[in-house]
Short mmCIF file of C-alpha atoms and ligand atoms in Angstrom, two decimals:
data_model
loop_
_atom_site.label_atom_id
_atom_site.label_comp_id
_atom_site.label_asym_id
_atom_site.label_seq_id
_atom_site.Cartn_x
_atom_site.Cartn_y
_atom_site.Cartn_z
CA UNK A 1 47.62 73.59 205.20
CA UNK A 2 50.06 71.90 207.65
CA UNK A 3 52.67 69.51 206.58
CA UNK A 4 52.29 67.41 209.71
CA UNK A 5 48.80 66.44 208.01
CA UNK A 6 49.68 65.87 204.57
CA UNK A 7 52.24 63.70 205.88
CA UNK A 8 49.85 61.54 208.46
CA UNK A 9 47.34 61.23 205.51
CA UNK A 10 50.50 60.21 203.12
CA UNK A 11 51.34 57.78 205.91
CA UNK A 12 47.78 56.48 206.42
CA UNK A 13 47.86 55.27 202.78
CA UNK A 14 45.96 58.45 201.57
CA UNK A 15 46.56 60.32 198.29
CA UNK A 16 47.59 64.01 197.96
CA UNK A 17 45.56 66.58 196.04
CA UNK A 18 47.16 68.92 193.30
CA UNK A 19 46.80 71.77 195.52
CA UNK A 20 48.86 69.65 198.55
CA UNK A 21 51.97 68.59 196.14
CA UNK A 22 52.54 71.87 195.08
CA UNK A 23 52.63 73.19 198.62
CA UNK A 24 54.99 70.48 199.23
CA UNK A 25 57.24 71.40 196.49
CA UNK A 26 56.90 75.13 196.87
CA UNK A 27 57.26 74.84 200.24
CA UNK A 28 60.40 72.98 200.58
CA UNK A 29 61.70 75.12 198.11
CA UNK A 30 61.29 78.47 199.73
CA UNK A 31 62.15 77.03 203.06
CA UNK A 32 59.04 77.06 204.82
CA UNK A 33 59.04 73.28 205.30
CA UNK A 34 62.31 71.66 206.34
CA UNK A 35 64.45 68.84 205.73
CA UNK A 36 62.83 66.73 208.70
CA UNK A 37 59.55 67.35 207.47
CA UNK A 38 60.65 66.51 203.81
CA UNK A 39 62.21 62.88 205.39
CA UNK A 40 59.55 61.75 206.36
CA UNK A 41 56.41 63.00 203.76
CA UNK A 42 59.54 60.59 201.57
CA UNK A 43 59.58 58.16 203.58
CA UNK A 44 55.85 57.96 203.66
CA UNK A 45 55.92 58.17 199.96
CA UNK A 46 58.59 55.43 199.87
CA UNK A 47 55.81 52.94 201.60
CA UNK A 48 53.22 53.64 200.66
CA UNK A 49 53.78 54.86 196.60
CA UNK A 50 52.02 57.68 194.59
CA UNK A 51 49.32 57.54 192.43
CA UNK A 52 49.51 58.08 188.59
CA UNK A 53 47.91 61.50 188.97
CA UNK A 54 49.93 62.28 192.27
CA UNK A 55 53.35 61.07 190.68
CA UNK A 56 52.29 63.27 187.35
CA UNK A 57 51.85 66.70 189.45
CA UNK A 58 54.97 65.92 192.01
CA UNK A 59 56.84 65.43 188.20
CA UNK A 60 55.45 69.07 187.13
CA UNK A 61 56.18 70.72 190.04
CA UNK A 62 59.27 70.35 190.28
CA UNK A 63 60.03 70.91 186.60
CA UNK A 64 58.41 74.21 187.34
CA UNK A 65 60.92 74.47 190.06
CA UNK A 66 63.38 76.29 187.99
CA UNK A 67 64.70 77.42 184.54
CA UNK A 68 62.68 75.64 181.15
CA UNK A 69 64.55 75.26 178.28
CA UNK A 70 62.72 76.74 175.17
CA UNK A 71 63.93 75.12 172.30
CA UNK A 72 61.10 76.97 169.91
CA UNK A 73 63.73 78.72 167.56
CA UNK A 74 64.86 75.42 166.31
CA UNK A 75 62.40 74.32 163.18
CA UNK A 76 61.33 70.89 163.45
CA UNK A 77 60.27 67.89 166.01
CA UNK A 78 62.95 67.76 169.08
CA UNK A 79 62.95 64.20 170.10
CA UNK A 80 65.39 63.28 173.19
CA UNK A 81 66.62 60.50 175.14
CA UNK A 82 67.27 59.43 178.30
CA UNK A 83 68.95 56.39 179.58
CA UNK A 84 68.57 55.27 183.28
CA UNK A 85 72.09 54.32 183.02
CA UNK A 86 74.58 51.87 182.78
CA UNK A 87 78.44 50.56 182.50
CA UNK A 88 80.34 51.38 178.70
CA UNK A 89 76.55 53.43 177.47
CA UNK A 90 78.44 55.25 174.82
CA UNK A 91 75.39 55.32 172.92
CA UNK A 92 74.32 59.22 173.41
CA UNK A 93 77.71 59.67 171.28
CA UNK A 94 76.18 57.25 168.22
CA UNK A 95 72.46 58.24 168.52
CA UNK A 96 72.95 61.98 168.53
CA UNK A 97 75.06 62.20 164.86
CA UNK A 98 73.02 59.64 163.72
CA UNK A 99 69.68 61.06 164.11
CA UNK A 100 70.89 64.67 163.03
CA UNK A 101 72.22 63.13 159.95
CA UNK A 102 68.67 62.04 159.06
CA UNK A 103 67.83 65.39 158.97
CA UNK A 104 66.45 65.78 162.93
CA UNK A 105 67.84 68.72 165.40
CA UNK A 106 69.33 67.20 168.42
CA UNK A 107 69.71 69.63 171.25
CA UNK A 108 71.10 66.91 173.75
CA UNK A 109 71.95 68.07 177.23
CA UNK A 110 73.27 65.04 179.08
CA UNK A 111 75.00 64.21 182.55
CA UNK A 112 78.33 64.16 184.50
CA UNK A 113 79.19 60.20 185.59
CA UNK A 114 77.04 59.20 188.91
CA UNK A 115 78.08 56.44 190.92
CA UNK A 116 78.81 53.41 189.14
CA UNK A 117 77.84 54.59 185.44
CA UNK A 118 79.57 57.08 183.00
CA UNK A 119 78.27 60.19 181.97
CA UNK A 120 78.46 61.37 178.51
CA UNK A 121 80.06 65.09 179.16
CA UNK A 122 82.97 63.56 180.66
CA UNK A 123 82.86 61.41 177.54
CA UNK A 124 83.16 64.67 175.32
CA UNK A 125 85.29 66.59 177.65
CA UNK A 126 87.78 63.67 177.17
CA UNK A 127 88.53 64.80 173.27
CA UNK A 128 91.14 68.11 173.55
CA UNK A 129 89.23 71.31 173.41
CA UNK A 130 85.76 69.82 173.00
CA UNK A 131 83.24 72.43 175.11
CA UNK A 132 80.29 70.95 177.04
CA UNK A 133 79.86 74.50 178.75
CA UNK A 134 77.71 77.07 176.13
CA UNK A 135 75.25 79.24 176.87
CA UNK A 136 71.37 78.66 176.10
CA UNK A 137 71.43 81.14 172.88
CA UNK A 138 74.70 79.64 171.77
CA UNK A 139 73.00 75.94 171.86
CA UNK A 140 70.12 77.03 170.29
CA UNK A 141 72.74 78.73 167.44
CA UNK A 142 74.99 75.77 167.08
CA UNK A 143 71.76 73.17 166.89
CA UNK A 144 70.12 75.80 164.07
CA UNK A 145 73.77 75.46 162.36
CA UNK A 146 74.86 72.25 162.29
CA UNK A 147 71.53 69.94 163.38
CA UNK A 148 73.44 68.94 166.80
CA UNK A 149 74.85 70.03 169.72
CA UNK A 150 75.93 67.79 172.68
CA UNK A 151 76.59 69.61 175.97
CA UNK A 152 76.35 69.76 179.86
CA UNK A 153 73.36 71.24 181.75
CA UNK A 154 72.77 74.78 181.49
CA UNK A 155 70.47 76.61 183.32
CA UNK A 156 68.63 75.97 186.84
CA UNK A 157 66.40 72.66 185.68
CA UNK A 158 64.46 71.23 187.96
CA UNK A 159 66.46 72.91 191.44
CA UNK A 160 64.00 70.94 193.50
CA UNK A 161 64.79 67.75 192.25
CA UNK A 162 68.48 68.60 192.96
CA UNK A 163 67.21 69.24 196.38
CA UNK A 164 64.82 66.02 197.19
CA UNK A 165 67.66 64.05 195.34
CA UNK A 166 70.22 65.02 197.97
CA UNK A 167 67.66 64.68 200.53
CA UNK A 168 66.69 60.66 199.11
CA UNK A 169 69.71 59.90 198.93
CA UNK A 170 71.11 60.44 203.17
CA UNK A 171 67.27 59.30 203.99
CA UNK A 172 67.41 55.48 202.43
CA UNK A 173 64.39 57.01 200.04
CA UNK A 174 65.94 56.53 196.77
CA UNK A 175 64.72 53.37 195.07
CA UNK A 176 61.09 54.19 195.18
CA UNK A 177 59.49 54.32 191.67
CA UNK A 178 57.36 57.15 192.23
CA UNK A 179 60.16 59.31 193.14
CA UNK A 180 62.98 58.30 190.73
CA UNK A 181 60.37 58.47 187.69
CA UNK A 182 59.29 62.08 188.76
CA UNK A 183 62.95 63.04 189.78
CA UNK A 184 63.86 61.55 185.85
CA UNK A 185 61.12 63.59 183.99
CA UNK A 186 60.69 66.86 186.04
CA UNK A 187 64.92 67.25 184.67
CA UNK A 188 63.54 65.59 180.85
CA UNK A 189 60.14 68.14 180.93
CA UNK A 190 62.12 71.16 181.68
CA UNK A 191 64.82 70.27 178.58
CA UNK A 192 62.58 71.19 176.47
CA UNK A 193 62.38 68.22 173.95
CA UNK A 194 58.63 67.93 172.01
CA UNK A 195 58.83 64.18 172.49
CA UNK A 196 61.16 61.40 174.44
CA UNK A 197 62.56 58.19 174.21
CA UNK A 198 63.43 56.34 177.17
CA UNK A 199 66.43 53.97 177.50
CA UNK A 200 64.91 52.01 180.99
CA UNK A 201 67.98 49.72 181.68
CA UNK A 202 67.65 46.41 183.50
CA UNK A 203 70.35 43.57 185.08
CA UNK A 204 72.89 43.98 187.69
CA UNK A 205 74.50 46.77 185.80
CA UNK A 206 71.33 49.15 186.37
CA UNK A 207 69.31 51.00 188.43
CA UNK A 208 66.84 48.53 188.08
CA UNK A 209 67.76 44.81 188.63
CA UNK A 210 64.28 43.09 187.97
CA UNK A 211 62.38 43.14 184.65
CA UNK A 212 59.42 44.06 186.37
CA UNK A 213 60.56 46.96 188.41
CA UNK A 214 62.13 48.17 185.31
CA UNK A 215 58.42 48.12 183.79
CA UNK A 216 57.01 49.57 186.32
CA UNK A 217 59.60 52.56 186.43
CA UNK A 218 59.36 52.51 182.53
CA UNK A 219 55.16 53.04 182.78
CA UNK A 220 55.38 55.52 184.79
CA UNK A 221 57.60 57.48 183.18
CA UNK A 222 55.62 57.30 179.81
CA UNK A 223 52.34 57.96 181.78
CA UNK A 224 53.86 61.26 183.48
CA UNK A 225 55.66 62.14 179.84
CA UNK A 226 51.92 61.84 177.63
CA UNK A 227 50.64 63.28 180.65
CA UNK A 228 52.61 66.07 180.19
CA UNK A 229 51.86 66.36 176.64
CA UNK A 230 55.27 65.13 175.55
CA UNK A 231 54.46 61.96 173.67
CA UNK A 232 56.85 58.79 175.30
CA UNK A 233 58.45 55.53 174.73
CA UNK A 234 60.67 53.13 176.10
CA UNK A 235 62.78 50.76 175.68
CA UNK A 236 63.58 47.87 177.90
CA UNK A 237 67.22 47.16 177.22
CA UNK A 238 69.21 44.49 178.98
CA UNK A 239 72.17 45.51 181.58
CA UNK A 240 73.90 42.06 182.53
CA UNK A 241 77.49 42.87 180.92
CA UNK A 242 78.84 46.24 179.66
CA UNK A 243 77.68 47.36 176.42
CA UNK A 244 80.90 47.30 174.24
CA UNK A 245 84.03 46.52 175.19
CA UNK A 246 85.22 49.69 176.36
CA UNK A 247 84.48 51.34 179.96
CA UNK A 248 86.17 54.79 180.44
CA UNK A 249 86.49 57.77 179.31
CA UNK A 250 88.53 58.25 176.15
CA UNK A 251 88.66 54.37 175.75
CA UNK A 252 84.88 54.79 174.81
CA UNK A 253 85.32 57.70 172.45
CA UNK A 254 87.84 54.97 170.77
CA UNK A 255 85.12 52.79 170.83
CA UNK A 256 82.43 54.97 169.35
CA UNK A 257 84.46 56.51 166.88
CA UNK A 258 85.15 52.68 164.98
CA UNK A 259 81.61 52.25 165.90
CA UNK A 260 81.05 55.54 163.07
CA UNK A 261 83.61 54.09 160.68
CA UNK A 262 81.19 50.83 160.87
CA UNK A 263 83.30 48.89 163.00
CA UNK A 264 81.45 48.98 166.20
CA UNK A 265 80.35 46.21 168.41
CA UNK A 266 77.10 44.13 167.64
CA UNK A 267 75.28 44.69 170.95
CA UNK A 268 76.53 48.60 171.07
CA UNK A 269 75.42 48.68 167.52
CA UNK A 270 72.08 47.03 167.95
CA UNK A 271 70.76 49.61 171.34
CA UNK A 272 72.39 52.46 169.42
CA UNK A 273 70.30 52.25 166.14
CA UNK A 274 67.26 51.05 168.32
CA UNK A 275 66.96 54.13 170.48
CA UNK A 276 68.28 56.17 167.27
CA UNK A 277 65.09 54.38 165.35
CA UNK A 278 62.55 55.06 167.90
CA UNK A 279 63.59 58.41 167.79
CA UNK A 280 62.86 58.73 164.22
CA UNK A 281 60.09 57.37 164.10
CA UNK A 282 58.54 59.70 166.71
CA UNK A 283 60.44 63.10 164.61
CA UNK A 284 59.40 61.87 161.10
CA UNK A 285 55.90 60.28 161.95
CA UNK A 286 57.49 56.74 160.11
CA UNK A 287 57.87 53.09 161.73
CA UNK A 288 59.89 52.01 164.11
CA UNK A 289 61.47 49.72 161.63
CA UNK A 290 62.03 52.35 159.26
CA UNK A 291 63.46 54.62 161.75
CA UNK A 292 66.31 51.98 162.19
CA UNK A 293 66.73 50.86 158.66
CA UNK A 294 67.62 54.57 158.18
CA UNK A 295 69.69 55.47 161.03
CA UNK A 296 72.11 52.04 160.11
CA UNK A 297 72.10 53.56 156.36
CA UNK A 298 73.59 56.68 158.06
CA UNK A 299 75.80 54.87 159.85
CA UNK A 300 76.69 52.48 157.15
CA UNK A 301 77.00 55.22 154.62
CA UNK A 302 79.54 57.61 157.11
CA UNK A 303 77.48 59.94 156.99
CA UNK A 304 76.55 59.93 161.16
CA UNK A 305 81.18 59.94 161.72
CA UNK A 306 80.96 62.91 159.33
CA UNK A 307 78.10 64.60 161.30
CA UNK A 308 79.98 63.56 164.64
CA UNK A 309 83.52 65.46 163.13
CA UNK A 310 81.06 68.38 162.59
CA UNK A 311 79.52 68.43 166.06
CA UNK A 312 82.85 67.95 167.52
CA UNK A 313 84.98 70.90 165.37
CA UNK A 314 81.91 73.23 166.31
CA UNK A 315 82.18 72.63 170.13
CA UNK A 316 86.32 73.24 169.65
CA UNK A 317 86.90 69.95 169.56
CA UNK A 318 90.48 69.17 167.98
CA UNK A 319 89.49 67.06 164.96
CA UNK A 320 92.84 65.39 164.25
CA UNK A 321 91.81 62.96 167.55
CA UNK A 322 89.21 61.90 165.95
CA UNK A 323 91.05 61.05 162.70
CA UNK A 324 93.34 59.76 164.18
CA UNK A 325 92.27 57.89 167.44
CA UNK A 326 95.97 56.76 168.43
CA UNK A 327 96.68 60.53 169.57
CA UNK A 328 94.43 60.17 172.32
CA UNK A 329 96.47 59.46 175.99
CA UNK A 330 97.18 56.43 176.80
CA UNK A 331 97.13 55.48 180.48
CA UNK A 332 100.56 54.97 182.34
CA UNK A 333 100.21 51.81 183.74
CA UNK A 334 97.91 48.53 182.27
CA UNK A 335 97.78 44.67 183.75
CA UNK A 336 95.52 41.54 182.33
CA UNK A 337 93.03 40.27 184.28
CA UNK A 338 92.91 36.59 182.74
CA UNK A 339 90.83 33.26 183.42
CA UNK A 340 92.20 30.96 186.28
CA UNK A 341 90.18 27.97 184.27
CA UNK A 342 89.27 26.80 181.00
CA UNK A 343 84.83 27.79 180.22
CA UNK A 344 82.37 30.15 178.82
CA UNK A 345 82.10 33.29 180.61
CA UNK A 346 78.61 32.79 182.17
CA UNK A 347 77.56 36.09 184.24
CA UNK A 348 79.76 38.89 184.44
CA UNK A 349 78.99 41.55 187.31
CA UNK A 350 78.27 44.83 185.80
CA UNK A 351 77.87 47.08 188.71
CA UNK A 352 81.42 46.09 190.16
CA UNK A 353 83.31 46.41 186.31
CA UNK A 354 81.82 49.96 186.98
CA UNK A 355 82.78 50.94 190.09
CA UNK A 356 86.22 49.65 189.10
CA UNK A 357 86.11 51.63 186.35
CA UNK A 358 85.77 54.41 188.52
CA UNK A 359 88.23 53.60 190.95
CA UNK A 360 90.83 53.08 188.26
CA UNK A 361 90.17 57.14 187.70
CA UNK A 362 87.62 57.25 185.35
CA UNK A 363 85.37 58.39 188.02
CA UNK A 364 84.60 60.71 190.87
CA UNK A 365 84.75 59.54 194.36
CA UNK A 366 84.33 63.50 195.80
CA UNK A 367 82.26 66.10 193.36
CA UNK A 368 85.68 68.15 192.26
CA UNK A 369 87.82 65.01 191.89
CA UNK A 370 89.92 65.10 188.36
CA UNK A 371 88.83 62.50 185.84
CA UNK A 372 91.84 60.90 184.60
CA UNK A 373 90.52 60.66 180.79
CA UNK A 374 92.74 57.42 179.97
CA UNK A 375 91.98 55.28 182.84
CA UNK A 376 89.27 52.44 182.55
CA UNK A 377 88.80 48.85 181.25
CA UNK A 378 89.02 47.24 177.87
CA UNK A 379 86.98 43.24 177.67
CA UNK A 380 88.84 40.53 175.57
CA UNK A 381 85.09 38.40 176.45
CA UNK A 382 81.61 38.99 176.81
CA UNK A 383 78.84 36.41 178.02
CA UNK A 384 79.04 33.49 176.01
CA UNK A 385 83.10 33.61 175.03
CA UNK A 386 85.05 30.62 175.98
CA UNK A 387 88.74 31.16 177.19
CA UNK A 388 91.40 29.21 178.16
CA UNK A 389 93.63 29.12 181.48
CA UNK A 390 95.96 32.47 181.53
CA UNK A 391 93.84 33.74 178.40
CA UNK A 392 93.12 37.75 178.92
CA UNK A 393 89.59 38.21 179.64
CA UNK A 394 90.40 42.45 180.20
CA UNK A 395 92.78 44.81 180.71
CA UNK A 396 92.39 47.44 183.29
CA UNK A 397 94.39 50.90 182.73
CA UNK A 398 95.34 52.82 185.52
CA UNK A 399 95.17 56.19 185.52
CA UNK A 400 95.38 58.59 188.56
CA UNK A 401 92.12 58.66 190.50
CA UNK A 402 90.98 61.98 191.90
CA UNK A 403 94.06 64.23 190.89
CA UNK A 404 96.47 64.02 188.12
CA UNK A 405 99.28 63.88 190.08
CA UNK A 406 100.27 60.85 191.66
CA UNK A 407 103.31 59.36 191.75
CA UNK A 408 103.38 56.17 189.59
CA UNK A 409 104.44 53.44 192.43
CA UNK A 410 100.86 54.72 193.64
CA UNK A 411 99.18 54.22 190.59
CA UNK A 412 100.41 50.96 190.01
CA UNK A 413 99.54 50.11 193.83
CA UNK A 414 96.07 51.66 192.88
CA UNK A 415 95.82 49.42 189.83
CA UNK A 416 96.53 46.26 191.69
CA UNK A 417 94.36 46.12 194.14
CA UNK A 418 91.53 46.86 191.93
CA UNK A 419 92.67 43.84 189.84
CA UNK A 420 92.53 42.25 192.81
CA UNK A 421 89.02 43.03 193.65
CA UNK A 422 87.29 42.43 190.41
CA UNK A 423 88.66 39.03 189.88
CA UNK A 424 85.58 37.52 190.71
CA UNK A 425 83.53 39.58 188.60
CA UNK A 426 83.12 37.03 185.92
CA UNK A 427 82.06 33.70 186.42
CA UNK A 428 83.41 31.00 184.44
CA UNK A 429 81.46 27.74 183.77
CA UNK A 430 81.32 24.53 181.86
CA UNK A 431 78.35 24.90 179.55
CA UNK A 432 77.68 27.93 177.13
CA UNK A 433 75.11 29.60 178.52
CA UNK A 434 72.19 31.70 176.89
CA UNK A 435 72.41 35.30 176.04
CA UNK A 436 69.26 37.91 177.85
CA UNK A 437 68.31 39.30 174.66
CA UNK A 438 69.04 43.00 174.54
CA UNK A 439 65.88 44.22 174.25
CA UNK A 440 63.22 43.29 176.31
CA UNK A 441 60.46 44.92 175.53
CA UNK A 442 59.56 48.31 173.93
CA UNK A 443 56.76 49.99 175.73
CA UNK A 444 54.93 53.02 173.86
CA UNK A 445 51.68 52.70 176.14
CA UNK A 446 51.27 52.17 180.20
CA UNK A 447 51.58 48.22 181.24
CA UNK A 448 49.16 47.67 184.01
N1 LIG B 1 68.36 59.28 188.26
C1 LIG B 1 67.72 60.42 188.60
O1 LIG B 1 67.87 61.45 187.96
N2 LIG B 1 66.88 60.37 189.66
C2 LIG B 1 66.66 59.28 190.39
O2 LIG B 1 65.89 59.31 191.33
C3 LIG B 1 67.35 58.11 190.04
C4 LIG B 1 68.19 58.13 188.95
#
């Protein structure tokens, strides 16, 4: 086989056997093809898309790429979820205690932030002492123990996906459905889960901007994940404003922690004990109704903040943050962003509330830049608040981006200008307008 074929009959509109992906994939992998080669077979991919079968076998090669979790020595349905991301998604941090207080192992391994969204082990890493960092048979021990464990990736999952992902993203090949559904799944396939639950995000805080793309990327995914064996489902859920109020590190372990106590926000509330119901429902063979009605008595009952203290004391956590929230560090400089006019808060850009969240120093601009675990945003509004001239709409905390060191005059400097910059995030208008509902649409078969 030569790749300068495969990739004329890829170009020509043609679709690639079994047999050719996995020469692809092997062959990029033990360097036998090379990075030009790989540009363009993705390029030809980006125009001219993969079949369900090709996309399927591209997914399982590279899932068989590297390490596979083997989560056998846990008793009992493993059910996880993935969300394609978003701005304040604190939701991993609800779902997980609230599922494992029903009685269902969660073996989560979740993400570092990316780009404009969070990522939930920077979330954890924020409480003093909590450990994202264990080894497979210590997982596997702390899920058997206490029903849950929350950490980082361990292991080699999916090394080929690491490698066409940094290859997509310098080649303008990223946002092709084919390859971020196989790129999602080959990581989801090799954690090891029995059955998954997809969070597909939509709205101008998401990957996906257009209901219909998000459907798209949403059917695939289930039709590579039963394809696999691994029964699917998604959920469609709507990305036009944060979800919360908080965006940020420990500001959103704040968050989630009131959100245990029963005090959380309705729209964080409502995705949280969706996903946490769909995954129910899949572990304990009940309805999706059900599933929900049980994961809120959880909630509603304490018993998900009590399983969350457990999970966090067993991963070194220190406890006493989470009893008492004010202990966490607060950020050394703050300013309002308020409302130049008197409306409703009509459309509020997502993707830049994120990237300022980020810039504040709740994110990474360079791979070994410092989080700074205080820095982010807080929202007075959300779609559909009114306000009033001079009324705070957020307030931004500045912490020190990349390092922990800088002197304050440069954090405050820091802080201003992104203040500066997201002023026109949120649109103010006359009329009230109507809220997207926050779930679209839940998907447990292939839409045409
Ligand atoms: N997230 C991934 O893991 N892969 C993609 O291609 C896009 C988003």
């Amino acid at each position: 086989m030569r790749m300068v074929d495969l990739i004329e009959k890829k170009r020509e509109g043609g679709e690639l056997s079994d047999d050719e992906i996995r020469f692809i994939i092997n062959g990029y992998m033990n360097g036998d093809i090379v990075d030009y080669e790989m540009s363009a077979m993705l390029m030809a991919i980006y125009f001219r898309g993969m079949s369900e079968r090709e996309t399927l076998t591209l997914t399982l090669a590279m899932r068989d790429s590297g390490d596979q979790v083997d989560l056998s020595a846990i008793p009992g349905i493993k059910v996880d979820k993935h969300s394609t991301g978003g701005v304040g998604d604190k939701t991993s941090m609800i779902i997980g205690p609230a599922v494992a207080a029903c009685g269902i192992p969660v073996a989560k391994m979740s993400g570092r932030g990316l780009g404009f969204t969070g990522g939930t082990v920077d979330k954890f890493e924020s409480i003093p002492g909590y450990r994202t960092e264990f080894t497979m048979d210590e997982f596997i021990s702390l899920v058997r123990e206490h029903g849950i464990s929350m950490i980082g990736q361990s292991g080699d999952l999916a090394p080929a996906d690491k490698s066409l992902y940094a290859l997509r993203d310098v080649t303008g090949t990223v946002p092709s459905i084919p390859l971020i559904a196989s790129s999602i799944m080959s990581k989801k396939l090799a954690s090891g889960a029995d059955k998954i639950v997809l969070d597909v995000t939509v709205g101008n805080g998401a990957f996906m901007q257009e209901l219909d793309k998000a459907k798209e990327l949403a059917g695939r995914m289930i039709s590579i994940g039963n394809g696999a064996g691994k029964k699917t489902v998604a959920l469609l859920t709507d990305m036009n404003e944060p979800l919360g109020y908080a965006i940020g590190n420990n500001l959103e372990v704040k968050e989630v922690i009131a959100a245990l106590q029963g005090d959380g926000p309705d729209d964080l509330m409502e995705i949280s004990c969706a996903l946490s119901g769909m995954m129910l429902s899949l572990a304990k063979d009940i309805s999706y109704d059900e599933g929900k009605a049980l994961a809120e008595e959880k909630i509603k009952d304490g018993s998900a903040f009590s399983k969350f203290k457990e999970l966090v004391k067993a991963q070194g956590g220190d406890i006493s943050f989470i009893e008492d929230p004010s202990k966490f560090k607060t950020a050394p400089v703050s300013s309002e962003l308020t409302a130049d006019k008197a409306g409703y808060i009509s459309l509020i850009d997502t993707y830049a509330l994120g990237i300022a969240s980020g810039r504040l120093g709740a994110g990474r601009e360079k791979k070994d830049d410092i989080i700074d675990m205080s820095a982010g945003i807080i929202l007075h509004k959300k779609i559909g608040d009114h306000v009033v001239p001079g009324e705070s709409i957020a307030t931004l905390y500045g912490g020190s981006p990349g390092r922990p060191d800088k002197p304050l005059q440069v954090i405050e400097d820091n802080l201003q200008h992104v203040l500066h910059d997201i002023k026109s995030a949120f649109t103010i208008a006359d009329e009230r307008p109507d809220k997207n509902p926050l779930i679209h649409e839940i998907m447990v078969t292939i839409h045409g």
